[in-house]
Amino acid sequence: KRRGLDAHRHDFWEICAIVEGTVSWWAGEESFEVGRGQVYFTRPDELHGGMDAMMHRCELYWLHVRPDETTFPLLDALQGDGPRTFPAPEAVPLFASLLAEHERPEAFAEVAARATLHLLLAAIARARSNETRRTVS
């Protein structure tokens, strides 16, 4: 069954990592082919969706983040010029760890999830910075 991904916007960051397959998304006036090992993000209040209003068959991690005082500096690194999609192989295991922490009903899982979120956002910010430097050089 097909699932649509019509044009939409929301008040949080949306960050995806593709594990298998390829997806075609757009944001604003740009379109993006995102493949295995790549990260893609949209910013709050940005109009975006799937090409042809659909979600292509893939395996991915999909994260929504509302900025707060601890995540703002990491998300701020995703503002401005630079790629919206880029390789970030070190991020995929962190997405898996974050999900695992959310599935644990044990003590300190919330603290561990928050710490993992910060590591994940730092890995994504670093990967984008490295990709920006690589494409400028």
PDB file of C-alpha atoms in Angstrom:
ATOM      1  CA  LYS A   1       0.000   0.000   0.000  1.00  0.00           C
ATOM      2  CA  ARG A   2       1.281   3.473  -0.880  1.00  0.00           C
ATOM      3  CA  ARG A   3       1.497   6.128   1.765  1.00  0.00           C
ATOM      4  CA  GLY A   4       1.327   9.754   0.699  1.00  0.00           C
ATOM      5  CA  LEU A   5       3.690  12.465   1.766  1.00  0.00           C
ATOM      6  CA  ASP A   6       1.868  15.590   0.658  1.00  0.00           C
ATOM      7  CA  ALA A   7       3.172  19.113   1.119  1.00  0.00           C
ATOM      8  CA  HIS A   8       3.219  20.029   4.790  1.00  0.00           C
ATOM      9  CA  ARG A   9       5.034  22.062   7.413  1.00  0.00           C
ATOM     10  CA  HIS A  10       5.413  21.835  11.184  1.00  0.00           C
ATOM     11  CA  ASP A  11       7.041  23.640  14.093  1.00  0.00           C
ATOM     12  CA  PHE A  12       9.917  21.209  14.685  1.00  0.00           C
ATOM     13  CA  TRP A  13      13.045  19.949  12.931  1.00  0.00           C
ATOM     14  CA  GLU A  14      12.622  16.754  10.967  1.00  0.00           C
ATOM     15  CA  ILE A  15      15.781  14.678  10.542  1.00  0.00           C
ATOM     16  CA  CYS A  16      15.934  11.396   8.646  1.00  0.00           C
ATOM     17  CA  ALA A  17      18.674   8.840   8.048  1.00  0.00           C
ATOM     18  CA  ILE A  18      18.227   6.366   5.221  1.00  0.00           C
ATOM     19  CA  VAL A  19      19.255   2.803   6.124  1.00  0.00           C
ATOM     20  CA  GLU A  20      18.149   1.070   2.888  1.00  0.00           C
ATOM     21  CA  GLY A  21      16.662   2.299  -0.362  1.00  0.00           C
ATOM     22  CA  THR A  22      16.381   5.764  -1.844  1.00  0.00           C
ATOM     23  CA  VAL A  23      13.789   8.490  -1.325  1.00  0.00           C
ATOM     24  CA  SER A  24      12.929  11.597  -3.317  1.00  0.00           C
ATOM     25  CA  TRP A  25      11.901  14.602  -1.245  1.00  0.00           C
ATOM     26  CA  TRP A  26      11.609  18.319  -1.793  1.00  0.00           C
ATOM     27  CA  ALA A  27      11.838  21.390   0.435  1.00  0.00           C
ATOM     28  CA  GLY A  28      11.090  24.879  -0.799  1.00  0.00           C
ATOM     29  CA  GLU A  29      12.159  25.028  -4.434  1.00  0.00           C
ATOM     30  CA  GLU A  30      14.745  22.227  -4.236  1.00  0.00           C
ATOM     31  CA  SER A  31      14.439  18.476  -4.741  1.00  0.00           C
ATOM     32  CA  PHE A  32      16.669  15.814  -3.184  1.00  0.00           C
ATOM     33  CA  GLU A  33      17.514  12.175  -3.853  1.00  0.00           C
ATOM     34  CA  VAL A  34      18.523  10.699  -0.515  1.00  0.00           C
ATOM     35  CA  GLY A  35      20.215   7.316  -0.409  1.00  0.00           C
ATOM     36  CA  ARG A  36      21.627   4.794   1.991  1.00  0.00           C
ATOM     37  CA  GLY A  37      23.847   6.283   4.715  1.00  0.00           C
ATOM     38  CA  GLN A  38      22.661   9.831   4.052  1.00  0.00           C
ATOM     39  CA  VAL A  39      20.910  12.254   6.357  1.00  0.00           C
ATOM     40  CA  TYR A  40      18.228  14.729   5.253  1.00  0.00           C
ATOM     41  CA  PHE A  41      16.594  17.462   7.300  1.00  0.00           C
ATOM     42  CA  THR A  42      13.902  20.103   7.121  1.00  0.00           C
ATOM     43  CA  ARG A  43      13.723  23.164   9.323  1.00  0.00           C
ATOM     44  CA  PRO A  44      10.689  24.313  11.328  1.00  0.00           C
ATOM     45  CA  ASP A  45       7.934  26.011   9.302  1.00  0.00           C
ATOM     46  CA  GLU A  46       9.488  24.949   6.001  1.00  0.00           C
ATOM     47  CA  LEU A  47       7.133  23.628   3.327  1.00  0.00           C
ATOM     48  CA  HIS A  48       8.274  20.154   2.213  1.00  0.00           C
ATOM     49  CA  GLY A  49       7.068  16.730   1.098  1.00  0.00           C
ATOM     50  CA  GLY A  50       7.700  13.673  -1.029  1.00  0.00           C
ATOM     51  CA  MET A  51       8.171  13.873  -4.778  1.00  0.00           C
ATOM     52  CA  ASP A  52       4.875  12.959  -6.424  1.00  0.00           C
ATOM     53  CA  ALA A  53       3.320  13.259  -2.929  1.00  0.00           C
ATOM     54  CA  MET A  54       4.501   9.805  -1.968  1.00  0.00           C
ATOM     55  CA  MET A  55       6.847   8.061   0.421  1.00  0.00           C
ATOM     56  CA  HIS A  56       9.152   5.727  -1.493  1.00  0.00           C
ATOM     57  CA  ARG A  57       9.901   2.227  -0.233  1.00  0.00           C
ATOM     58  CA  CYS A  58      12.853   2.439   2.138  1.00  0.00           C
ATOM     59  CA  GLU A  59      14.090   1.775   5.652  1.00  0.00           C
ATOM     60  CA  LEU A  60      14.832   4.901   7.619  1.00  0.00           C
ATOM     61  CA  TYR A  61      15.030   6.557  10.985  1.00  0.00           C
ATOM     62  CA  TRP A  62      12.780   9.605  11.293  1.00  0.00           C
ATOM     63  CA  LEU A  63      13.255  12.063  14.153  1.00  0.00           C
ATOM     64  CA  HIS A  64      11.337  15.173  15.213  1.00  0.00           C
ATOM     65  CA  VAL A  65      13.227  17.632  17.412  1.00  0.00           C
ATOM     66  CA  ARG A  66      11.853  20.751  19.053  1.00  0.00           C
ATOM     67  CA  PRO A  67      14.735  23.098  19.816  1.00  0.00           C
ATOM     68  CA  ASP A  68      15.435  23.860  23.447  1.00  0.00           C
ATOM     69  CA  GLU A  69      18.386  25.413  25.275  1.00  0.00           C
ATOM     70  CA  THR A  70      20.408  22.201  24.985  1.00  0.00           C
ATOM     71  CA  THR A  71      19.696  21.318  21.354  1.00  0.00           C
ATOM     72  CA  PHE A  72      19.623  24.821  19.862  1.00  0.00           C
ATOM     73  CA  PRO A  73      23.413  25.156  19.358  1.00  0.00           C
ATOM     74  CA  LEU A  74      23.536  21.784  17.574  1.00  0.00           C
ATOM     75  CA  LEU A  75      20.529  22.513  15.381  1.00  0.00           C
ATOM     76  CA  ASP A  76      21.862  25.995  14.653  1.00  0.00           C
ATOM     77  CA  ALA A  77      24.750  24.303  12.833  1.00  0.00           C
ATOM     78  CA  LEU A  78      22.161  23.118  10.268  1.00  0.00           C
ATOM     79  CA  GLN A  79      21.062  26.680   9.449  1.00  0.00           C
ATOM     80  CA  GLY A  80      22.451  28.687   6.579  1.00  0.00           C
ATOM     81  CA  ASP A  81      24.149  27.599   3.402  1.00  0.00           C
ATOM     82  CA  GLY A  82      25.340  24.056   3.021  1.00  0.00           C
ATOM     83  CA  PRO A  83      23.961  20.710   1.960  1.00  0.00           C
ATOM     84  CA  ARG A  84      20.599  19.488   3.196  1.00  0.00           C
ATOM     85  CA  THR A  85      21.484  15.885   2.490  1.00  0.00           C
ATOM     86  CA  PHE A  86      24.922  14.377   3.076  1.00  0.00           C
ATOM     87  CA  PRO A  87      26.643  11.155   4.134  1.00  0.00           C
ATOM     88  CA  ALA A  88      26.610  10.618   7.892  1.00  0.00           C
ATOM     89  CA  PRO A  89      27.434   6.941   8.493  1.00  0.00           C
ATOM     90  CA  GLU A  90      28.231   7.516  12.170  1.00  0.00           C
ATOM     91  CA  ALA A  91      24.718   8.867  12.729  1.00  0.00           C
ATOM     92  CA  VAL A  92      22.835   5.659  11.846  1.00  0.00           C
ATOM     93  CA  PRO A  93      23.991   3.662  14.909  1.00  0.00           C
ATOM     94  CA  LEU A  94      23.140   6.668  17.093  1.00  0.00           C
ATOM     95  CA  PHE A  95      19.590   6.712  15.708  1.00  0.00           C
ATOM     96  CA  ALA A  96      19.371   3.011  16.648  1.00  0.00           C
ATOM     97  CA  SER A  97      20.702   3.741  20.147  1.00  0.00           C
ATOM     98  CA  LEU A  98      18.225   6.577  20.618  1.00  0.00           C
ATOM     99  CA  LEU A  99      15.337   4.326  19.653  1.00  0.00           C
ATOM    100  CA  ALA A 100      16.601   1.605  22.010  1.00  0.00           C
ATOM    101  CA  GLU A 101      16.703   4.069  24.918  1.00  0.00           C
ATOM    102  CA  HIS A 102      13.100   5.111  24.230  1.00  0.00           C
ATOM    103  CA  GLU A 103      12.042   1.470  24.325  1.00  0.00           C
ATOM    104  CA  ARG A 104      13.628   0.826  27.747  1.00  0.00           C
ATOM    105  CA  PRO A 105      11.325   1.163  30.740  1.00  0.00           C
ATOM    106  CA  GLU A 106      14.260   1.290  33.146  1.00  0.00           C
ATOM    107  CA  ALA A 107      15.919   3.874  35.344  1.00  0.00           C
ATOM    108  CA  PHE A 108      17.929   6.572  33.583  1.00  0.00           C
ATOM    109  CA  ALA A 109      16.584   5.712  30.121  1.00  0.00           C
ATOM    110  CA  GLU A 110      15.313   9.278  29.673  1.00  0.00           C
ATOM    111  CA  VAL A 111      18.688  10.748  30.647  1.00  0.00           C
ATOM    112  CA  ALA A 112      20.494   8.300  28.353  1.00  0.00           C
ATOM    113  CA  ALA A 113      18.103   9.136  25.495  1.00  0.00           C
ATOM    114  CA  ARG A 114      18.791  12.861  25.934  1.00  0.00           C
ATOM    115  CA  ALA A 115      22.551  12.258  25.946  1.00  0.00           C
ATOM    116  CA  THR A 116      22.241  10.076  22.835  1.00  0.00           C
ATOM    117  CA  LEU A 117      20.176  12.773  21.107  1.00  0.00           C
ATOM    118  CA  HIS A 118      22.985  15.268  21.756  1.00  0.00           C
ATOM    119  CA  LEU A 119      25.592  12.847  20.386  1.00  0.00           C
ATOM    120  CA  LEU A 120      23.409  12.233  17.333  1.00  0.00           C
ATOM    121  CA  LEU A 121      22.910  15.937  16.628  1.00  0.00           C
ATOM    122  CA  ALA A 122      26.648  16.581  17.090  1.00  0.00           C
ATOM    123  CA  ALA A 123      27.465  13.769  14.624  1.00  0.00           C
ATOM    124  CA  ILE A 124      25.034  15.230  12.084  1.00  0.00           C
ATOM    125  CA  ALA A 125      26.392  18.764  12.544  1.00  0.00           C
ATOM    126  CA  ARG A 126      29.958  17.486  12.094  1.00  0.00           C
ATOM    127  CA  ALA A 127      29.048  15.474   9.002  1.00  0.00           C
ATOM    128  CA  ARG A 128      27.377  18.510   7.438  1.00  0.00           C
ATOM    129  CA  SER A 129      30.344  20.719   8.290  1.00  0.00           C
ATOM    130  CA  ASN A 130      32.742  18.179   6.761  1.00  0.00           C
ATOM    131  CA  GLU A 131      30.592  17.879   3.635  1.00  0.00           C
ATOM    132  CA  THR A 132      30.385  21.688   3.322  1.00  0.00           C
ATOM    133  CA  ARG A 133      34.185  21.952   3.527  1.00  0.00           C
ATOM    134  CA  ARG A 134      34.604  19.101   1.024  1.00  0.00           C
ATOM    135  CA  THR A 135      32.271  20.660  -1.557  1.00  0.00           C
ATOM    136  CA  VAL A 136      33.806  24.138  -1.169  1.00  0.00           C
ATOM    137  CA  SER A 137      37.395  22.879  -1.603  1.00  0.00           C
TER     138      SER A 137
END
